[in-house]
Short mmCIF file of C-alpha atoms in Angstrom, two decimals:
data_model
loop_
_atom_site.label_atom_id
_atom_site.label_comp_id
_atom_site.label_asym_id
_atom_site.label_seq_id
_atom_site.Cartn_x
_atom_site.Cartn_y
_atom_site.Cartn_z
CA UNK A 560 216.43 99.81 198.26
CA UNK A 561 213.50 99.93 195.49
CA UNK A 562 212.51 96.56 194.38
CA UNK A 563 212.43 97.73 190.93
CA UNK A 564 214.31 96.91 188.13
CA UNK A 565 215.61 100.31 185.95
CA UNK A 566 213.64 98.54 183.24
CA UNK A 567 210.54 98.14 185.56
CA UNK A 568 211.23 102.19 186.70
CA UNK A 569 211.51 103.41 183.07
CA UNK A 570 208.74 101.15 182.49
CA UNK A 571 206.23 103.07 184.96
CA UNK A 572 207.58 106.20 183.76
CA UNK A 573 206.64 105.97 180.41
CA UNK A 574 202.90 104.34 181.13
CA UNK A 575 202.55 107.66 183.54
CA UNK A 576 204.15 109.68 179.97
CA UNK A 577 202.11 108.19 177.83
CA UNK A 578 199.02 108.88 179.21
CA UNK A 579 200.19 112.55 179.99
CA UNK A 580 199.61 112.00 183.74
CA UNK A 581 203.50 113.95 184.19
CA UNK A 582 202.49 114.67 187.79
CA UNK A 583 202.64 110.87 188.42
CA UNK A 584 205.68 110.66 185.93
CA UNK A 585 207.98 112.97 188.01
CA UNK A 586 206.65 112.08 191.15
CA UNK A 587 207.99 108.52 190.35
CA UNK A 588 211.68 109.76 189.45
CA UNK A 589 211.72 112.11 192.83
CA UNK A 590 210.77 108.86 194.93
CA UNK A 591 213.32 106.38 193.07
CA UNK A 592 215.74 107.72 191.52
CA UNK A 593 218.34 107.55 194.47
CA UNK A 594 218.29 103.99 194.02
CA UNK A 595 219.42 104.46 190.51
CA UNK A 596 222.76 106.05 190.60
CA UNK A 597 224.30 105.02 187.25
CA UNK A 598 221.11 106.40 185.44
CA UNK A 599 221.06 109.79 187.33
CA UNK A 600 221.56 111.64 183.83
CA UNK A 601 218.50 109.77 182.04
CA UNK A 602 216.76 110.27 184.66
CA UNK A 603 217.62 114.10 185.15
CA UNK A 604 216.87 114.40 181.36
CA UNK A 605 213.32 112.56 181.29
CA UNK A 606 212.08 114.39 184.67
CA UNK A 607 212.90 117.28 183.19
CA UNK A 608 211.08 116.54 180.07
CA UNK A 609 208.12 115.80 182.05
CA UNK A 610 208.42 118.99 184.72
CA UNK A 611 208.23 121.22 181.00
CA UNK A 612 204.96 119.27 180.04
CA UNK A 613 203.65 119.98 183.14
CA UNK A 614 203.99 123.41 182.64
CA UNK A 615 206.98 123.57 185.51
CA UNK A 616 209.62 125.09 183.56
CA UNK A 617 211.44 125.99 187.11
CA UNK A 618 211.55 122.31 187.92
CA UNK A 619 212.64 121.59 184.46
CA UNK A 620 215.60 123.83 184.37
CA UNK A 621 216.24 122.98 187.82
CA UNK A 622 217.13 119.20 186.91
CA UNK A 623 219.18 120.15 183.90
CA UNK A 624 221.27 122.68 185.55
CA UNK A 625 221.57 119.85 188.62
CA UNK A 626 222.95 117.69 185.43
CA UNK A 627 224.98 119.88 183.41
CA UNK A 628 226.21 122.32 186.02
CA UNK A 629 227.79 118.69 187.52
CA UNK A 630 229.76 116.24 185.62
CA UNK A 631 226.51 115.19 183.13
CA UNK A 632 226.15 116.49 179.10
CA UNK A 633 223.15 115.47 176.19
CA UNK A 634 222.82 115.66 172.73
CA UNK A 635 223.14 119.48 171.85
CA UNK A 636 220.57 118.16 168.97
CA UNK A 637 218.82 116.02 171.12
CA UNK A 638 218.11 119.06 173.43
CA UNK A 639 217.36 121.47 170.49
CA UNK A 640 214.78 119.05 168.74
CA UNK A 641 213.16 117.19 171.79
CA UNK A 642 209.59 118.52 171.25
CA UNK A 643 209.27 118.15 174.92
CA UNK A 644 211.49 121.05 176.08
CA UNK A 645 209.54 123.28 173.27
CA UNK A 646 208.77 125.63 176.38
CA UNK A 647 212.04 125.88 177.29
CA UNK A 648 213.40 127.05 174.10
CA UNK A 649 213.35 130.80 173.76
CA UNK A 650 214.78 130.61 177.08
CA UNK A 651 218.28 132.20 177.56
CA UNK A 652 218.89 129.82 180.42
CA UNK A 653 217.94 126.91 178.58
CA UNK A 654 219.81 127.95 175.90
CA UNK A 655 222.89 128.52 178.09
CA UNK A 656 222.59 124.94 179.18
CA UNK A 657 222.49 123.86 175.95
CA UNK A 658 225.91 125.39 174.76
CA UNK A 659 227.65 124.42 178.11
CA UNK A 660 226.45 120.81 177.36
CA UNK A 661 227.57 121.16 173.96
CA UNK A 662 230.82 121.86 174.95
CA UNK A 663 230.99 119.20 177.34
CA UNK A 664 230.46 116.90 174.96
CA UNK A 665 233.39 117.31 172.66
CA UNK A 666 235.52 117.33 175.41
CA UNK A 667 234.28 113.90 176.14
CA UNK A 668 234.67 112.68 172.83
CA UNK A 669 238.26 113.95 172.58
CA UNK A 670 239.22 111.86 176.20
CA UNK A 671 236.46 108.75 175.33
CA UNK A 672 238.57 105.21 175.41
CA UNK A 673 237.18 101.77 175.04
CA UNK A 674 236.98 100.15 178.55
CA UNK A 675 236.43 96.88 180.54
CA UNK A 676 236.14 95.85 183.53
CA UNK A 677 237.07 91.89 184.55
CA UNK A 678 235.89 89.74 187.20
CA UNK A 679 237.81 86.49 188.11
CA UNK A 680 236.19 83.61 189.52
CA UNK A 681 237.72 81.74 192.42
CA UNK A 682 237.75 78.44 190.49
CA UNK A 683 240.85 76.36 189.70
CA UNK A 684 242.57 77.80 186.29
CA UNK A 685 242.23 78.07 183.38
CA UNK A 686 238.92 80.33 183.11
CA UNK A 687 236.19 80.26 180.34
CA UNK A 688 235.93 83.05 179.45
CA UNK A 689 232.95 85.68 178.72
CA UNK A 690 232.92 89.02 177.11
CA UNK A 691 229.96 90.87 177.76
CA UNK A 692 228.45 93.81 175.92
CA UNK A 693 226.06 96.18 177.22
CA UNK A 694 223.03 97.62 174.93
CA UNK A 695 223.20 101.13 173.00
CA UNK A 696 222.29 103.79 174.89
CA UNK A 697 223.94 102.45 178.35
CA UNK A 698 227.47 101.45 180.00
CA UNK A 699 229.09 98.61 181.46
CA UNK A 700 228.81 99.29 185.30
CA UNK A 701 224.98 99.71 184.63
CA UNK A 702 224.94 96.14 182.54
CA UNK A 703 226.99 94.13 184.67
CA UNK A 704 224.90 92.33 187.01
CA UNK A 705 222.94 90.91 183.98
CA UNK A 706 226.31 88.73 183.45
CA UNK A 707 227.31 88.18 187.10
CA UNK A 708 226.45 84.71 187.68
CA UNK A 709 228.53 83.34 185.02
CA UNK A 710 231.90 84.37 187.82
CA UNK A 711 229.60 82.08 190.23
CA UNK A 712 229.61 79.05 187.99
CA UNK A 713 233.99 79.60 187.35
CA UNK A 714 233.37 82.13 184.25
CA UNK A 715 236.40 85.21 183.92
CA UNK A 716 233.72 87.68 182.82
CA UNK A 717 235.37 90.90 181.17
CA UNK A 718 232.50 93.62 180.84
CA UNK A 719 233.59 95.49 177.85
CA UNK A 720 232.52 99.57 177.57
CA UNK A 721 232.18 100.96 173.78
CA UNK A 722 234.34 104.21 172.95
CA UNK A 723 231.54 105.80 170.92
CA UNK A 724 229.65 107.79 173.50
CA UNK A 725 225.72 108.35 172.93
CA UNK A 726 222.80 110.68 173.94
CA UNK A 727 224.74 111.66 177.79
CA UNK A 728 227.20 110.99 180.13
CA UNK A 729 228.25 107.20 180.88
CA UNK A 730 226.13 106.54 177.77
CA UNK A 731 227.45 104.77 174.83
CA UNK A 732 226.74 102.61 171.89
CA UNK A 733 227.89 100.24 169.30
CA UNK A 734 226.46 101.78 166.02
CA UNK A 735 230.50 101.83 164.27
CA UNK A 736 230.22 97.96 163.42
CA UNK A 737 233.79 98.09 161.85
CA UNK A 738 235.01 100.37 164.81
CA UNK A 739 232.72 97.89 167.89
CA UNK A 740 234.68 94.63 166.28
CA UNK A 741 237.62 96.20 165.96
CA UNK A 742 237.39 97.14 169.69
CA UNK A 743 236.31 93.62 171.29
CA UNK A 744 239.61 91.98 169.50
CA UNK A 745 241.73 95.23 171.47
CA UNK A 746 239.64 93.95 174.99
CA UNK A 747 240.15 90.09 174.17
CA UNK A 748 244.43 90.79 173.52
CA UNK A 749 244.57 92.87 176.29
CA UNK A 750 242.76 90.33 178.44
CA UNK A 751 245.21 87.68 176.96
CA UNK A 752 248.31 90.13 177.60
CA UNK A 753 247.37 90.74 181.43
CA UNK A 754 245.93 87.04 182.18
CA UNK A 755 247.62 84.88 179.68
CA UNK A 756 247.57 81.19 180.75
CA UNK A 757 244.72 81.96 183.28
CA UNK A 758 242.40 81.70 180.38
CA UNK A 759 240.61 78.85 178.28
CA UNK A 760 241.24 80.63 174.80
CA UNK A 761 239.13 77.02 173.51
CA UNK A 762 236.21 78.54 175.66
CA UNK A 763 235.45 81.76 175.06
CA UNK A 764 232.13 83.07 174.66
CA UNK A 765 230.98 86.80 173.57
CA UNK A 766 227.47 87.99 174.39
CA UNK A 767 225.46 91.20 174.12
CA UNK A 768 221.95 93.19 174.92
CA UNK A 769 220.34 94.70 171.91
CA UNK A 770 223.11 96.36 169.66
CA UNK A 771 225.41 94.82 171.91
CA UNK A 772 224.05 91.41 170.76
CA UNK A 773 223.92 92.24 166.80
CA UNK A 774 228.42 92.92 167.52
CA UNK A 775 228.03 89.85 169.25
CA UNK A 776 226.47 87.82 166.33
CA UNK A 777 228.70 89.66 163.71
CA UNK A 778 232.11 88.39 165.52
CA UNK A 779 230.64 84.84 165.71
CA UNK A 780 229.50 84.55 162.02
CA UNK A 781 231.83 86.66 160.47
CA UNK A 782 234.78 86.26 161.60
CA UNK A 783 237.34 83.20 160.31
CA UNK A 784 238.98 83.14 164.22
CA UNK A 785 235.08 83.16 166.18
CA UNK A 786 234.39 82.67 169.76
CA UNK A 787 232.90 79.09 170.86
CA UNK A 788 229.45 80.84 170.02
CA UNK A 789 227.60 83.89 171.01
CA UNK A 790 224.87 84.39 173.24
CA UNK A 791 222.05 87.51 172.47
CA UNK A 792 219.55 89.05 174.37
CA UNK A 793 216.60 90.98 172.35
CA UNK A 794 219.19 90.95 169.57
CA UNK A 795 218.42 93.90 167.42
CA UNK A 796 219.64 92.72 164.16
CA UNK A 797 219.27 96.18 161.95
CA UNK A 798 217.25 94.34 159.20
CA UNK A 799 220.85 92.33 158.79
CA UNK A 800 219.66 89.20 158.80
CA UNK A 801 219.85 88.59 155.29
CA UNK A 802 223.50 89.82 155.24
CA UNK A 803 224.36 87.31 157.64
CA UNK A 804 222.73 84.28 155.92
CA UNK A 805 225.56 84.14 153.53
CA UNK A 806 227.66 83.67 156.34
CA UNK A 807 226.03 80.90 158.99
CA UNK A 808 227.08 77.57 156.46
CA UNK A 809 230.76 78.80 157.30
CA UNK A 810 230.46 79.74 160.81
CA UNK A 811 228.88 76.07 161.26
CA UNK A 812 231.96 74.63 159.89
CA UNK A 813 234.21 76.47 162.51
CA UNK A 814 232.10 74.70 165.37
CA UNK A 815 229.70 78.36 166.30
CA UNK A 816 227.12 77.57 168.66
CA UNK A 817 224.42 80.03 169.12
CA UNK A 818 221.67 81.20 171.95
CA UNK A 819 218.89 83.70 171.13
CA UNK A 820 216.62 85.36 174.01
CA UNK A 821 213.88 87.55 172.80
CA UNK A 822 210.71 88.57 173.31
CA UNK A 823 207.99 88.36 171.82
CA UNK A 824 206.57 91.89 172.47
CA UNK A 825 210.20 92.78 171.67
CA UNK A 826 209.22 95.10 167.92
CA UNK A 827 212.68 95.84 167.14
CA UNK A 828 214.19 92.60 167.30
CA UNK A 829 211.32 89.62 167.44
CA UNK A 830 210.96 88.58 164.15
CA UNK A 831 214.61 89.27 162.72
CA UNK A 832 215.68 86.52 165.88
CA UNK A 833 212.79 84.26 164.50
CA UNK A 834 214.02 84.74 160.78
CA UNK A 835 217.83 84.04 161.88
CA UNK A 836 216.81 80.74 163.99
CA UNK A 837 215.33 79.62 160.97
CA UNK A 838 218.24 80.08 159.20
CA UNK A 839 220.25 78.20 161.69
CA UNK A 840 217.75 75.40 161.35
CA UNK A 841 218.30 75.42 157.69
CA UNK A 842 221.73 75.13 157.76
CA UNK A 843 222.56 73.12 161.10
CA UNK A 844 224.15 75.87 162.95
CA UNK A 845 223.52 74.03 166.65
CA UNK A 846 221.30 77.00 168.35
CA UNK A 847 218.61 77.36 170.87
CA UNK A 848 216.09 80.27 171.31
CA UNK A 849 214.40 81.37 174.13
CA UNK A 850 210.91 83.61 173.48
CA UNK A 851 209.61 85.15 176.11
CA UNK A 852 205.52 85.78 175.77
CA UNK A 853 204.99 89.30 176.71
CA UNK A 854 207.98 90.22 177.24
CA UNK A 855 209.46 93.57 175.26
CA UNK A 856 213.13 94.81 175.05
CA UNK A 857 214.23 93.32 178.29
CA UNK A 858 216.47 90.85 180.00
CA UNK A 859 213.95 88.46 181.38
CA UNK A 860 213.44 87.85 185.27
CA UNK A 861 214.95 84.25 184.94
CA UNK A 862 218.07 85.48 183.33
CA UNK A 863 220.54 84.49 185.91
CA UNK A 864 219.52 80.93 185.08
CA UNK A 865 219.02 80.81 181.44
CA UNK A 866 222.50 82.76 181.39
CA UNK A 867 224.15 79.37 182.93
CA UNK A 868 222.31 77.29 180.36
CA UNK A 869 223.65 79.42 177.60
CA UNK A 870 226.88 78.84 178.39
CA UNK A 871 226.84 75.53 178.96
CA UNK A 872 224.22 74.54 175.53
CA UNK A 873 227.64 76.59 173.64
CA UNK A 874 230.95 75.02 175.18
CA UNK A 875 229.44 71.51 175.78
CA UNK A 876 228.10 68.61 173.71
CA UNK A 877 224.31 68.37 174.19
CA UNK A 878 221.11 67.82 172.13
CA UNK A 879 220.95 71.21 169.79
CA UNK A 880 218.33 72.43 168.34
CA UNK A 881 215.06 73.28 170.53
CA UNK A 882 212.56 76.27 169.48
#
């Protein structure tokens, strides 16, 4: 068992990438990856990547047949444009992979369904409820333990799985706003339909990680029948912010509560979660935010805790605003 996180793995990898020490890079992947299971095809794809810098084309074709001739696909453009596999491609092999992972793909489109996976607490009924969105670019059974500890304090978390799929296999993302909304009201009926008076429908909470976050903070604000509030991690907000302004005086008035985590390393989203606190302290929208010095696109180590805090700063009545 590695005592790293995937974000501290990919971390390492990329400082080892960066400074073109790909030796280092894949010798990283070969020693951890097993502990990593629902990231075996990003991690496939990136040691590959760095076995065809390294001028070990072999190795590099070696991990992407391990992928592709198994139950993984990629991006036929993301394979035909990465400027890392450049060696690779005047390859017929590599070019074989390519179109087998091509075709793999549609079929996966074609048989794709949104997805979500529930866990009950053992607490008397009825359950608050949380649904919980992974980031773009990842999948539910690889988000989940982010979210966890809200079943330990008597939370029905549903993990909810995106339909759009992304750059590989198990990998999806929320970039359809319309079609991402559209597909948390399908999870939240059918939770209703299979756990009806089991829930608190007065207490229900949606969350998110990056783009996960943004469909988080669209259903709150947007949306005339909201959740309690919304809780987002790194938030990345798309430049939206000023979209949503229009929005928050409303959302106020149906009782939204809201709880930002960033960081402030964190280029994507940082500032956009700054400029939308603001705007919540402007127009009394009862929020906290949570920066993190240092900290980049991450869930922070304290999570677990500030997770339980979240919840309870949205669903009860306490002091509200604190930067």
């Amino acid at each position: 068992m590695s005592d790293l996180t995937y974000a501290d793995l990919m971390e390492k990898f990329f400082e080892h990438y960066n400074a073109k020490d790909y030796g280092a890079a894949t010798a990283l992947f070969l020693a951890e990856a097993p502990n990593f299971p629902d990231h075996r095809p990003l991690i496939l794809y990136n040691r590959a990547c760095a076995y065809a810098l390294n001028g070990q084309p072999a190795e590099a074709l070696a991990d992407l047949h391990t992928a592709i001739d198994g139950d993984i696909w990629y991006s036929e453009k993301q394979m035909r444009e990465d400027a890392d596999f450049t060696t690779l491609r005047n390859l017929s092999e590599f070019e074989a992979l390519t179109t087998t992972s091509a075709a793999k793909r549609v079929t996966a489109q074609n048989t794709v369904k949104p997805e979500h996976f529930v866990f009950v607490p053992s607490t008397p009924q009825p359950h608050p409820v949380l649904l919980a969105l992974h980031s773009n670019g990842n999948n539910a059974a690889a988000s989940v333990n982010y979210w966890k500890p809200a079943v330990a304090a008597g939370w029905l978390l549903a993990m909810l799985q995106s339909s759009q799929i992304g750059f590989t296999t198990n990998n999806f993302n929320w970039d359809d706003e319309a079609k991402s909304i559209a597909e948390v009201h399908e999870h939240e009926n059918a939770l209703h339909h299979e756990y009806g008076q089991a829930l608190d429908s007065s207490q229900l909470v949606v969350a998110g990680m990056s783009a996960g976050g943004r469909i988080a903070t669209l259903l709150a604000l947007t949306h005339p029948h909201p959740p309690r509030g919304f809780i987002g991690v790194g938030t990345y907000l798309a430049g939206k912010v000023d979209e949503l302004a229009e929005h928050i005086p409303a959302a106020r008035d149906r009782g939204v509560r809201a709880f930002l985590v960033v960081g402030d390393k964190d280029d994507g989203s940082y500032e956009d979660n700054l400029k939308l606190a603001e705007l919540f302290e402007k127009h009394k929208l009862p929020y906290r935010i949570k920066v993190y010095p240092g900290m980049g696109h991450a869930f922070p180590p304290d999570f677990a805790d500030v997770l339980i805090d979240a919840l309870a700063f949205i669903t009860q009545a306490v002091p509200v605003n604190a930067v």
